[in-house]
Short mmCIF file of C-alpha atoms in Angstrom, two decimals:
data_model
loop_
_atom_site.label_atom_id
_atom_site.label_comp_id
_atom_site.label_asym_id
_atom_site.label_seq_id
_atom_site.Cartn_x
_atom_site.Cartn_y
_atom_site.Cartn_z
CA UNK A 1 -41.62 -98.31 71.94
CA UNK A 2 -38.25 -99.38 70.09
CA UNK A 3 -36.75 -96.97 73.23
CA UNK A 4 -38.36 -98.38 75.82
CA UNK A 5 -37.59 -102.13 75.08
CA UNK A 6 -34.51 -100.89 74.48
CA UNK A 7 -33.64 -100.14 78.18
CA UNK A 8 -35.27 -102.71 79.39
CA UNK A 9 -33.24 -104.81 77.79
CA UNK A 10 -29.99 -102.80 78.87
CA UNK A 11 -31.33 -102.79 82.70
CA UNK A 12 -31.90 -106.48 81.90
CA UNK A 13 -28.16 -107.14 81.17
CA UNK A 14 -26.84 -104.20 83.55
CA UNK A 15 -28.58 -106.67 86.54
CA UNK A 16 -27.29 -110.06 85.21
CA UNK A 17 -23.52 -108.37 85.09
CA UNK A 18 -23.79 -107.49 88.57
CA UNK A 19 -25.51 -110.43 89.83
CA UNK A 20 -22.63 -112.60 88.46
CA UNK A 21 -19.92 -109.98 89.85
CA UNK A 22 -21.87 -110.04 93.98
CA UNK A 23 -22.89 -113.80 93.45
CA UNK A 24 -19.82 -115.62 91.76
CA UNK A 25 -22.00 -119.35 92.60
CA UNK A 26 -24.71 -117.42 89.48
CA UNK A 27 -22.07 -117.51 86.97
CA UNK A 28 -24.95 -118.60 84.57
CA UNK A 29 -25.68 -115.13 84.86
CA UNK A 30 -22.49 -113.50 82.97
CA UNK A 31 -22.91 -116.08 80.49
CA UNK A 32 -27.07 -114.24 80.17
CA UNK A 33 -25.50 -111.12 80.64
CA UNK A 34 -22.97 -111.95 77.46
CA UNK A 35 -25.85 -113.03 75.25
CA UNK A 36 -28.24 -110.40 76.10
CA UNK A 37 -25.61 -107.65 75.05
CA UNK A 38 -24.56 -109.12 72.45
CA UNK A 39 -28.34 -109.53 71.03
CA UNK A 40 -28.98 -105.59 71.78
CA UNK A 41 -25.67 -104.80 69.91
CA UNK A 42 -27.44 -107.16 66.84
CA UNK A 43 -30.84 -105.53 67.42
CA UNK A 44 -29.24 -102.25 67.55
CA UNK A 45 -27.65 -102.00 64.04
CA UNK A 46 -29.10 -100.31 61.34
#
C-alpha cells in the first residue's frame, strides 16, 4: 500500500514539474510540484 501511494504521489509531482516546464502561465504548478516533493522526501524518512 505504502508503495503504491508512494508512486502516485511521485507521478503526482513528475506531472506538476512538467506542466509548469510546457505551460509557463501554470507556474502555480512548480510551486505544487515543490511541495509535493518535498512532503514525499518527509514521508519517506525513516
Amino acid at each position: 500500500m505504502t508503495t503504491d501511494r508512494t508512486a502516485i504521489v511521485l507521478i503526482g509531482a513528475i506531472l506538476a514539474g512538467l506542466i509548469a516546464v510546457t505551460q509557463p502561465t501554470l507556474i502555480p504548478a512548480l510551486g505544487i510540484s515543490i511541495a509535493t516533493g518535498a512532503g514525499l522526501l518527509a514521508y519517506l524518512k525513516p
